[in-house]
Amino acid sequence: MNNRQARMFAVGSTAIAALVFLILTLDSHRQFPELTHSENITPQVTRGKDVWHKYNCINCHTLFGEGAYYAPDLTKITEHRGDAYLQAYMRDPSQFYDEQTHRRLMPDQDLSEEEITDLIAFLDWVSKVDNQGWPPRPIRVTGGPMQSASRQVSPSGGEKTSAAGTKTSGTTPVTEEDDYRAQGESVFETATPACTSCHSTAPGADMAGPTMAGIVSRARETLKSDDYTGDATDLESYIRESIVAPSAHIVSGGMYSSGGTSFMPSNYEESLTEKEIAQLVAYLATLK
Amino acid sequence: MRYSSQSVAYWYFAVAMVLFGLQLVFGLLSATKYLGPDPLLYILPFDVTKVMHTNLLIVWVLAGFMGASYWMIPEESRSELHSVKLAYIQLVLWTLMGVTAIIGYFFRYGTGNKLLEQPLPHKLVIVLCMLIFLYNIGMTIKKSGRFTTTEGVLVLGLVSSAVLFFPALFHYENYTVSIFYRWWTIHLWVEGVWMMIMGSFLAYLLIRLSGADREVMEKWLYVIVGLVFIAGILGTAHHYYWVGVPQYWLPIGGFFSALEPLALAGMAAYAYAAMRRSGLAHPNTLALHWTIGSAVFSLFGAGLLGLAHTWPAVNKWTHGTLITAMHGHAAFYGAYVMIVLAMITYALPGLTQGRREQGSVMGYWAFWLQIAGMFGMTLSFATAGIGQVYLERIMGMGYLDAQLKIQVHFLMLIATASFFTVGVALFIIDFFRYPPRLSVDEASDQESLNAGAASGQ
């Protein structure tokens, strides 16, 4: 190869690579609206993006796995935490995490209520972008590996996830023929937001919500006590009530509620089928 | 130093050295925050120290590139710079831009867009500096009438850097689209056109230091540039994983970024072959250490460690973890920091008074402490990252709990980063302990002419 040929190689390969890159860029632009649901980029989402930028969030957190690696990934955070929780968290993070325990803490950003709402709208838009199903397993903020280690959650993003076993591919898949309670355990992990993002089943392991271990005996005590504010009469109806109407009776302790409203998402009645709720109740009623 | 206008390079290098030192202060601060708790939580939180750390890097490395170009262009074109005054104006503007941006970040004045945090006025000053720079270099070459291939690759690299900065000036409504164009600037800089700049410095240094044949070196420089662009342009796709772009970027990213080590291996082989074949041993062996070191460390940091997590099937699990920090540190250090330090080390005996051409003992300590320190930091990030991937991504442990389990790696990170910092401190002290030489020294001029003649220049 002489000097001229070497130059031809450099110029030629660069030109071809650049051309292919430009063509793919054009095609990507064709697909962006569909992949990112750009019709959902409302003025509020845009304002939320500006909040995200203004407070330099990306230099601690990641979004789509992009950013700094000092704080949790927030791509799917609105699938893991309900609105009320995120609102209260943004008002004062130190109420939720302890710097002595986790050795790091998010400084209070002093956001206005409007900024918080906009930011959550932006993060909700992010969570619905079609990004090839990443992350392959939920990235959680806290908690042990006991629950989701055996299961891979489907890449369907913000869509309602059926718990019928078709979308789980772990070591213990469930089918229609399985025990009702086993199917309920699967719902516990695959509902959106997943129950496991806030509740563990290990004794004493409270996360964003209280542990489900011992729920049976605690529920019986609650039902007997005079402080109980809900309508349930027995264990099953109490658990069902807690799932579909979290604020009917507020469990005290931790940062689980504010002003009489539970931080738990209140949309499970719509996002789960009646059968799935029944399965979930059956499963939880086994946790003595 | 053969041309008196080359002495502007000294001031560019001096600015680069000061900002390099400052960069490490914020790097160390950021590292200690991984251990926590953070007493500076409300004064200097992590996001601020991290922005300062990365931005200082960009500002000083580019100042180094500019200084090195102002050193190299007169020699290659055998002519004084077109305008020394413009070069100084450019330096003052550049430094002011960098320093005010850093002070601004302290008050959260920035765009909050990763790596492109500079506010718009600062971005416009960057463009202005680049235009002055390109004009000055272009005019120098035009007036001299001598334009070498090495120089051509450098100039093309610099022009493309300026052009690729333009997408960064715009605002994108769709967050995914803004990510898409962020990497047009950042990726195509670091894995494209900056590689051209690095390749041309490498060629220049190898021709000077080893006396390798220019014809041969420049032919291979073309081949390397070709390889860099085949892999680099389409390799941008590895930044498009999981961000909301079409699926086909996944296989494209996997395939083309796997080719990237090829170009880097080519560069390392190129440097090694030139050294082995050389008939003439240049006295500046310290500069040779940095030059060969840069080629080898790039192959390790950019090539191998990049390859380690570039396949989509692997990246699915490692994406957004400390594995990226591992690759980022080693790659940037090997490819860009070391090549700038090589150019500085090569030029310094000409730019300062009373310095031995061979390099000082302190200079060697600086080299080996930095190499060892950065290697240790890379290992710390790697072990921390592997732990994080298994605990958090695969086992499903919460982020905060997983970070607690890998604390010991952060201790190792701080220890090795301290070694690295000592190495850099020695380099900076060695830089400043001889006064600058501002005029052409007859004796050394004769010497370098002889060296030039001997190596066929």
Short mmCIF file of N, CA and C in Angstrom, two decimals, chain A residues 24-164:
data_model
loop_
_atom_site.label_atom_id
_atom_site.label_comp_id
_atom_site.label_asym_id
_atom_site.label_seq_id
_atom_site.Cartn_x
_atom_site.Cartn_y
_atom_site.Cartn_z
N LEU A 24 -29.06 6.61 8.86
CA LEU A 24 -29.69 6.05 10.06
C LEU A 24 -30.24 7.15 10.97
N THR A 25 -29.55 8.30 10.98
CA THR A 25 -30.04 9.42 11.78
C THR A 25 -31.40 9.89 11.26
N LEU A 26 -31.49 9.99 9.91
CA LEU A 26 -32.76 10.40 9.32
C LEU A 26 -33.85 9.41 9.68
N ASP A 27 -33.53 8.12 9.57
CA ASP A 27 -34.53 7.11 9.88
C ASP A 27 -34.92 7.16 11.36
N SER A 28 -33.95 7.47 12.24
CA SER A 28 -34.26 7.57 13.66
C SER A 28 -35.26 8.70 13.90
N HIS A 29 -35.05 9.81 13.19
CA HIS A 29 -35.98 10.92 13.35
C HIS A 29 -37.39 10.52 12.93
N ARG A 30 -37.46 9.65 11.90
CA ARG A 30 -38.76 9.17 11.46
C ARG A 30 -39.44 8.39 12.59
N GLN A 31 -38.61 7.67 13.37
CA GLN A 31 -39.19 6.79 14.39
C GLN A 31 -39.31 7.42 15.77
N PHE A 32 -38.63 8.54 16.00
CA PHE A 32 -38.67 9.15 17.35
C PHE A 32 -40.10 9.38 17.87
N PRO A 33 -41.00 9.96 17.04
CA PRO A 33 -42.33 10.27 17.59
C PRO A 33 -43.01 9.03 18.17
N GLU A 34 -42.89 7.90 17.44
CA GLU A 34 -43.56 6.70 17.90
C GLU A 34 -42.87 6.12 19.13
N LEU A 35 -41.54 6.04 19.08
CA LEU A 35 -40.81 5.40 20.18
C LEU A 35 -40.90 6.19 21.48
N THR A 36 -40.93 7.51 21.35
CA THR A 36 -40.90 8.31 22.58
C THR A 36 -42.28 8.85 22.93
N HIS A 37 -43.30 8.46 22.15
CA HIS A 37 -44.66 8.98 22.36
C HIS A 37 -44.61 10.50 22.43
N SER A 38 -44.06 11.10 21.39
CA SER A 38 -43.82 12.55 21.47
C SER A 38 -45.12 13.33 21.58
N GLU A 39 -46.25 12.69 21.21
CA GLU A 39 -47.52 13.41 21.37
C GLU A 39 -47.82 13.66 22.85
N ASN A 40 -47.15 12.89 23.72
CA ASN A 40 -47.38 13.09 25.16
C ASN A 40 -46.44 14.12 25.78
N ILE A 41 -45.57 14.74 24.97
CA ILE A 41 -44.70 15.78 25.51
C ILE A 41 -45.53 17.06 25.63
N THR A 42 -46.25 17.16 26.71
CA THR A 42 -47.11 18.33 26.94
C THR A 42 -46.24 19.47 27.47
N PRO A 43 -46.79 20.69 27.49
CA PRO A 43 -46.02 21.80 28.09
C PRO A 43 -45.57 21.45 29.50
N GLN A 44 -46.39 20.68 30.22
CA GLN A 44 -46.00 20.33 31.58
C GLN A 44 -44.77 19.41 31.59
N VAL A 45 -44.74 18.46 30.66
CA VAL A 45 -43.58 17.57 30.56
C VAL A 45 -42.33 18.38 30.22
N THR A 46 -42.48 19.32 29.31
CA THR A 46 -41.35 20.17 28.94
C THR A 46 -40.86 20.99 30.13
N ARG A 47 -41.82 21.53 30.90
CA ARG A 47 -41.42 22.28 32.09
C ARG A 47 -40.70 21.36 33.08
N GLY A 48 -41.19 20.12 33.16
CA GLY A 48 -40.55 19.15 34.05
C GLY A 48 -39.13 18.85 33.61
N LYS A 49 -38.92 18.79 32.29
CA LYS A 49 -37.57 18.57 31.77
C LYS A 49 -36.67 19.75 32.15
N ASP A 50 -37.24 20.96 32.08
CA ASP A 50 -36.45 22.13 32.47
C ASP A 50 -36.08 22.07 33.95
N VAL A 51 -37.01 21.57 34.78
CA VAL A 51 -36.70 21.41 36.21
C VAL A 51 -35.55 20.40 36.36
N TRP A 52 -35.65 19.31 35.64
CA TRP A 52 -34.60 18.28 35.66
C TRP A 52 -33.23 18.89 35.34
N HIS A 53 -33.20 19.77 34.34
CA HIS A 53 -31.95 20.41 33.95
C HIS A 53 -31.52 21.47 34.96
N LYS A 54 -32.50 22.28 35.40
CA LYS A 54 -32.17 23.41 36.27
C LYS A 54 -31.49 22.95 37.55
N TYR A 55 -31.95 21.81 38.09
CA TYR A 55 -31.39 21.36 39.36
C TYR A 55 -30.26 20.35 39.18
N ASN A 56 -29.79 20.23 37.92
CA ASN A 56 -28.57 19.46 37.68
C ASN A 56 -28.72 17.99 38.12
N CYS A 57 -29.93 17.47 38.01
CA CYS A 57 -30.23 16.12 38.53
C CYS A 57 -29.32 15.06 37.93
N ILE A 58 -28.96 15.25 36.64
CA ILE A 58 -28.24 14.21 35.92
C ILE A 58 -26.81 14.04 36.43
N ASN A 59 -26.34 14.98 37.25
CA ASN A 59 -24.97 14.80 37.73
C ASN A 59 -24.88 14.04 39.05
N CYS A 60 -26.01 13.48 39.50
CA CYS A 60 -25.99 12.44 40.54
C CYS A 60 -26.73 11.20 40.05
N HIS A 61 -27.93 11.42 39.46
CA HIS A 61 -28.79 10.32 39.03
C HIS A 61 -28.49 9.91 37.60
N THR A 62 -29.12 8.81 37.18
CA THR A 62 -29.14 8.48 35.77
C THR A 62 -30.59 8.42 35.30
N LEU A 63 -30.76 8.67 34.00
CA LEU A 63 -32.05 8.53 33.33
C LEU A 63 -31.72 7.76 32.06
N PHE A 64 -32.43 6.68 31.78
CA PHE A 64 -32.05 5.75 30.72
C PHE A 64 -30.63 5.24 30.97
N GLY A 65 -30.20 5.21 32.22
CA GLY A 65 -28.84 4.75 32.54
C GLY A 65 -27.77 5.77 32.22
N GLU A 66 -28.16 6.99 31.87
CA GLU A 66 -27.21 8.03 31.48
C GLU A 66 -27.12 9.09 32.55
N GLY A 67 -25.93 9.42 32.96
CA GLY A 67 -25.79 10.48 33.95
C GLY A 67 -24.61 10.18 34.83
N ALA A 68 -24.75 10.44 36.14
CA ALA A 68 -23.68 10.10 37.06
C ALA A 68 -24.14 8.90 37.88
N TYR A 69 -23.20 8.29 38.60
CA TYR A 69 -23.53 7.00 39.21
C TYR A 69 -23.57 7.10 40.73
N TYR A 70 -23.96 8.27 41.21
CA TYR A 70 -23.94 8.53 42.66
C TYR A 70 -25.32 8.35 43.29
N ALA A 71 -26.35 8.25 42.48
CA ALA A 71 -27.71 8.14 43.00
C ALA A 71 -28.51 7.22 42.07
N PRO A 72 -29.64 6.71 42.54
CA PRO A 72 -30.35 5.67 41.78
C PRO A 72 -30.82 6.11 40.40
N ASP A 73 -30.98 5.12 39.52
CA ASP A 73 -31.54 5.37 38.20
C ASP A 73 -33.02 5.68 38.35
N LEU A 74 -33.50 6.70 37.60
CA LEU A 74 -34.89 7.13 37.77
C LEU A 74 -35.76 6.85 36.55
N THR A 75 -35.23 6.04 35.60
CA THR A 75 -35.98 5.79 34.37
C THR A 75 -37.41 5.32 34.66
N LYS A 76 -37.54 4.38 35.60
CA LYS A 76 -38.86 3.80 35.85
C LYS A 76 -39.40 4.18 37.23
N ILE A 77 -38.91 5.27 37.78
CA ILE A 77 -39.25 5.58 39.17
C ILE A 77 -40.76 5.76 39.35
N THR A 78 -41.45 6.31 38.34
CA THR A 78 -42.89 6.52 38.53
C THR A 78 -43.66 5.20 38.46
N GLU A 79 -42.98 4.11 38.02
CA GLU A 79 -43.62 2.80 38.09
C GLU A 79 -43.37 2.15 39.45
N HIS A 80 -42.38 2.67 40.17
CA HIS A 80 -42.04 2.07 41.46
C HIS A 80 -42.65 2.81 42.63
N ARG A 81 -42.91 4.08 42.44
CA ARG A 81 -43.42 4.90 43.53
C ARG A 81 -44.64 5.69 43.05
N GLY A 82 -45.63 5.78 43.91
CA GLY A 82 -46.82 6.54 43.56
C GLY A 82 -46.57 8.04 43.61
N ASP A 83 -47.49 8.78 43.02
CA ASP A 83 -47.40 10.23 42.96
C ASP A 83 -47.22 10.88 44.34
N ALA A 84 -48.09 10.44 45.27
CA ALA A 84 -48.09 11.07 46.60
C ALA A 84 -46.73 10.89 47.27
N TYR A 85 -46.16 9.70 47.11
CA TYR A 85 -44.84 9.43 47.70
C TYR A 85 -43.80 10.37 47.10
N LEU A 86 -43.78 10.44 45.75
CA LEU A 86 -42.76 11.27 45.09
C LEU A 86 -42.90 12.74 45.47
N GLN A 87 -44.15 13.19 45.57
CA GLN A 87 -44.38 14.59 45.99
C GLN A 87 -43.75 14.83 47.36
N ALA A 88 -44.08 13.95 48.30
CA ALA A 88 -43.60 14.14 49.67
C ALA A 88 -42.08 14.00 49.72
N TYR A 89 -41.55 13.05 48.92
CA TYR A 89 -40.11 12.84 48.91
C TYR A 89 -39.39 14.11 48.43
N MET A 90 -39.89 14.71 47.35
CA MET A 90 -39.22 15.89 46.81
C MET A 90 -39.32 17.08 47.76
N ARG A 91 -40.34 17.09 48.61
CA ARG A 91 -40.44 18.20 49.56
C ARG A 91 -39.33 18.12 50.60
N ASP A 92 -38.98 16.92 51.01
CA ASP A 92 -37.90 16.77 51.98
C ASP A 92 -37.35 15.34 52.00
N PRO A 93 -36.31 15.10 51.20
CA PRO A 93 -35.77 13.73 51.11
C PRO A 93 -35.30 13.17 52.45
N SER A 94 -34.87 14.07 53.36
CA SER A 94 -34.29 13.56 54.60
C SER A 94 -35.34 12.89 55.49
N GLN A 95 -36.63 13.09 55.19
CA GLN A 95 -37.66 12.39 55.93
C GLN A 95 -37.70 10.90 55.55
N PHE A 96 -37.12 10.58 54.41
CA PHE A 96 -37.25 9.22 53.89
C PHE A 96 -35.99 8.38 54.05
N TYR A 97 -34.85 9.03 53.98
CA TYR A 97 -33.60 8.29 54.10
C TYR A 97 -32.71 8.97 55.12
N ASP A 98 -31.88 8.14 55.74
CA ASP A 98 -31.04 8.64 56.81
C ASP A 98 -29.59 8.60 56.33
N GLU A 99 -28.92 9.73 56.42
CA GLU A 99 -27.55 9.79 55.90
C GLU A 99 -26.61 8.88 56.69
N GLN A 100 -26.88 8.70 57.98
CA GLN A 100 -26.00 7.84 58.76
C GLN A 100 -26.14 6.38 58.32
N THR A 101 -27.35 5.99 57.93
CA THR A 101 -27.56 4.60 57.52
C THR A 101 -27.01 4.33 56.12
N HIS A 102 -27.37 5.18 55.17
CA HIS A 102 -27.00 4.90 53.78
C HIS A 102 -25.74 5.64 53.34
N ARG A 103 -25.21 6.44 54.21
CA ARG A 103 -23.96 7.16 53.99
C ARG A 103 -24.04 8.19 52.86
N ARG A 104 -25.19 8.35 52.28
CA ARG A 104 -25.38 9.48 51.38
C ARG A 104 -26.85 9.86 51.39
N LEU A 105 -27.09 11.10 51.04
CA LEU A 105 -28.45 11.62 51.13
C LEU A 105 -28.63 12.68 50.06
N MET A 106 -29.85 12.72 49.52
CA MET A 106 -30.12 13.77 48.54
C MET A 106 -30.37 15.08 49.28
N PRO A 107 -29.62 16.14 48.93
CA PRO A 107 -29.88 17.43 49.57
C PRO A 107 -31.27 17.94 49.17
N ASP A 108 -31.92 18.60 50.08
CA ASP A 108 -33.23 19.18 49.80
C ASP A 108 -33.08 20.22 48.70
N GLN A 109 -33.85 20.05 47.61
CA GLN A 109 -33.68 20.94 46.45
C GLN A 109 -34.54 22.19 46.53
N ASP A 110 -35.43 22.24 47.54
CA ASP A 110 -36.26 23.42 47.71
C ASP A 110 -37.08 23.74 46.45
N LEU A 111 -37.73 22.74 45.91
CA LEU A 111 -38.55 22.94 44.71
C LEU A 111 -39.92 23.49 45.10
N SER A 112 -40.53 24.25 44.18
CA SER A 112 -41.90 24.71 44.43
C SER A 112 -42.83 23.53 44.13
N GLU A 113 -44.07 23.61 44.65
CA GLU A 113 -45.04 22.53 44.41
C GLU A 113 -45.24 22.29 42.91
N GLU A 114 -45.26 23.40 42.17
CA GLU A 114 -45.48 23.28 40.74
C GLU A 114 -44.32 22.57 40.06
N GLU A 115 -43.10 22.93 40.49
CA GLU A 115 -41.93 22.28 39.91
C GLU A 115 -41.96 20.78 40.18
N ILE A 116 -42.38 20.42 41.39
CA ILE A 116 -42.44 19.00 41.73
C ILE A 116 -43.42 18.27 40.82
N THR A 117 -44.60 18.85 40.64
CA THR A 117 -45.60 18.20 39.79
C THR A 117 -45.11 18.07 38.35
N ASP A 118 -44.48 19.14 37.85
CA ASP A 118 -43.96 19.10 36.48
C ASP A 118 -42.88 18.03 36.35
N LEU A 119 -42.00 17.98 37.33
CA LEU A 119 -40.90 17.02 37.29
C LEU A 119 -41.45 15.59 37.25
N ILE A 120 -42.46 15.33 38.05
CA ILE A 120 -43.03 13.98 38.07
C ILE A 120 -43.68 13.66 36.72
N ALA A 121 -44.32 14.67 36.12
CA ALA A 121 -44.92 14.45 34.79
C ALA A 121 -43.83 14.10 33.78
N PHE A 122 -42.69 14.78 33.86
CA PHE A 122 -41.57 14.48 32.96
C PHE A 122 -41.06 13.06 33.19
N LEU A 123 -40.86 12.71 34.46
CA LEU A 123 -40.34 11.37 34.76
C LEU A 123 -41.34 10.29 34.33
N ASP A 124 -42.63 10.62 34.39
CA ASP A 124 -43.63 9.66 33.95
C ASP A 124 -43.55 9.47 32.44
N TRP A 125 -43.31 10.55 31.71
CA TRP A 125 -43.13 10.44 30.26
C TRP A 125 -41.90 9.57 29.96
N VAL A 126 -40.81 9.82 30.70
CA VAL A 126 -39.58 9.04 30.49
C VAL A 126 -39.87 7.55 30.69
N SER A 127 -40.65 7.23 31.72
CA SER A 127 -40.86 5.82 32.05
C SER A 127 -41.61 5.09 30.95
N LYS A 128 -42.27 5.83 30.07
CA LYS A 128 -43.07 5.18 29.03
C LYS A 128 -42.37 5.15 27.67
N VAL A 129 -41.18 5.73 27.58
CA VAL A 129 -40.44 5.69 26.31
C VAL A 129 -40.04 4.25 26.01
N ASP A 130 -40.20 3.85 24.76
CA ASP A 130 -39.81 2.49 24.36
C ASP A 130 -38.29 2.42 24.23
N ASN A 131 -37.63 1.88 25.25
CA ASN A 131 -36.17 1.83 25.20
C ASN A 131 -35.67 0.39 25.23
N GLN A 132 -36.30 -0.44 24.42
CA GLN A 132 -35.91 -1.85 24.28
C GLN A 132 -35.94 -2.59 25.62
N GLY A 133 -36.89 -2.20 26.46
CA GLY A 133 -37.11 -2.98 27.68
C GLY A 133 -36.05 -2.85 28.75
N TRP A 134 -35.21 -1.82 28.66
CA TRP A 134 -34.21 -1.64 29.71
C TRP A 134 -34.84 -0.88 30.87
N PRO A 135 -34.55 -1.16 32.11
CA PRO A 135 -33.65 -2.23 32.57
C PRO A 135 -34.31 -3.61 32.55
N PRO A 136 -33.51 -4.65 32.31
CA PRO A 136 -34.08 -6.00 32.19
C PRO A 136 -34.72 -6.47 33.49
N ARG A 137 -34.24 -6.01 34.61
CA ARG A 137 -34.89 -6.25 35.89
C ARG A 137 -35.05 -4.90 36.57
N PRO A 138 -36.08 -4.73 37.36
CA PRO A 138 -36.27 -3.42 37.98
C PRO A 138 -35.04 -3.02 38.79
N ILE A 139 -34.64 -1.77 38.67
CA ILE A 139 -33.57 -1.24 39.51
C ILE A 139 -34.24 -0.57 40.68
N ARG A 140 -34.07 -1.13 41.87
CA ARG A 140 -34.78 -0.59 43.01
C ARG A 140 -33.90 0.36 43.82
N VAL A 141 -34.55 1.18 44.61
CA VAL A 141 -33.80 2.16 45.38
C VAL A 141 -33.23 1.52 46.64
N THR A 142 -34.07 0.77 47.35
CA THR A 142 -33.58 0.09 48.55
C THR A 142 -34.14 -1.32 48.58
N GLY A 143 -33.70 -2.07 49.58
CA GLY A 143 -34.27 -3.40 49.78
C GLY A 143 -33.29 -4.49 49.46
N GLY A 144 -33.60 -5.68 49.97
CA GLY A 144 -32.73 -6.83 49.77
C GLY A 144 -33.07 -7.55 48.50
N PRO A 145 -32.27 -8.55 48.17
CA PRO A 145 -32.46 -9.26 46.91
C PRO A 145 -33.45 -10.41 47.02
N MET A 146 -34.19 -10.51 48.13
CA MET A 146 -34.99 -11.71 48.32
C MET A 146 -36.09 -11.87 47.30
N GLN A 147 -36.72 -10.75 46.92
CA GLN A 147 -37.92 -10.93 46.12
C GLN A 147 -37.68 -11.19 44.64
N SER A 148 -37.08 -10.24 43.98
CA SER A 148 -37.14 -10.32 42.53
C SER A 148 -35.97 -11.07 41.93
N ALA A 149 -35.11 -11.64 42.76
CA ALA A 149 -33.92 -12.28 42.22
C ALA A 149 -34.28 -13.40 41.26
N SER A 150 -35.38 -14.07 41.50
CA SER A 150 -35.68 -15.23 40.68
C SER A 150 -36.48 -14.88 39.45
N ARG A 151 -36.87 -13.66 39.33
CA ARG A 151 -37.75 -13.34 38.22
C ARG A 151 -37.23 -12.19 37.37
N GLN A 152 -37.51 -12.32 36.09
CA GLN A 152 -37.18 -11.23 35.19
C GLN A 152 -38.48 -10.58 34.78
N VAL A 153 -38.56 -9.29 34.96
CA VAL A 153 -39.83 -8.65 34.66
C VAL A 153 -39.89 -8.28 33.19
N SER A 154 -41.06 -8.36 32.64
CA SER A 154 -41.24 -8.13 31.22
C SER A 154 -40.84 -6.72 30.82
N PRO A 155 -40.43 -6.55 29.57
CA PRO A 155 -40.01 -5.21 29.11
C PRO A 155 -41.17 -4.36 28.63
N SER A 156 -42.38 -4.61 29.10
CA SER A 156 -43.52 -3.92 28.50
C SER A 156 -43.69 -2.51 29.03
N GLY A 157 -42.81 -2.09 29.91
CA GLY A 157 -42.82 -0.70 30.36
C GLY A 157 -44.08 -0.37 31.14
N GLY A 158 -44.64 0.79 30.84
CA GLY A 158 -45.73 1.28 31.65
C GLY A 158 -47.06 0.57 31.46
N GLU A 159 -47.11 -0.35 30.53
CA GLU A 159 -48.37 -1.04 30.30
C GLU A 159 -48.76 -1.85 31.52
N LYS A 160 -50.03 -2.10 31.62
CA LYS A 160 -50.51 -2.96 32.69
C LYS A 160 -49.93 -4.36 32.49
N THR A 161 -49.33 -4.91 33.52
CA THR A 161 -48.69 -6.20 33.37
C THR A 161 -49.60 -7.29 33.90
N SER A 162 -49.90 -8.22 33.06
CA SER A 162 -50.70 -9.34 33.52
C SER A 162 -49.83 -10.27 34.35
N ALA A 163 -50.39 -10.80 35.37
CA ALA A 163 -49.61 -11.66 36.25
C ALA A 163 -49.81 -13.12 35.92
N ALA A 164 -50.46 -13.39 34.81
CA ALA A 164 -50.81 -14.78 34.51
C ALA A 164 -49.61 -15.65 34.16
#
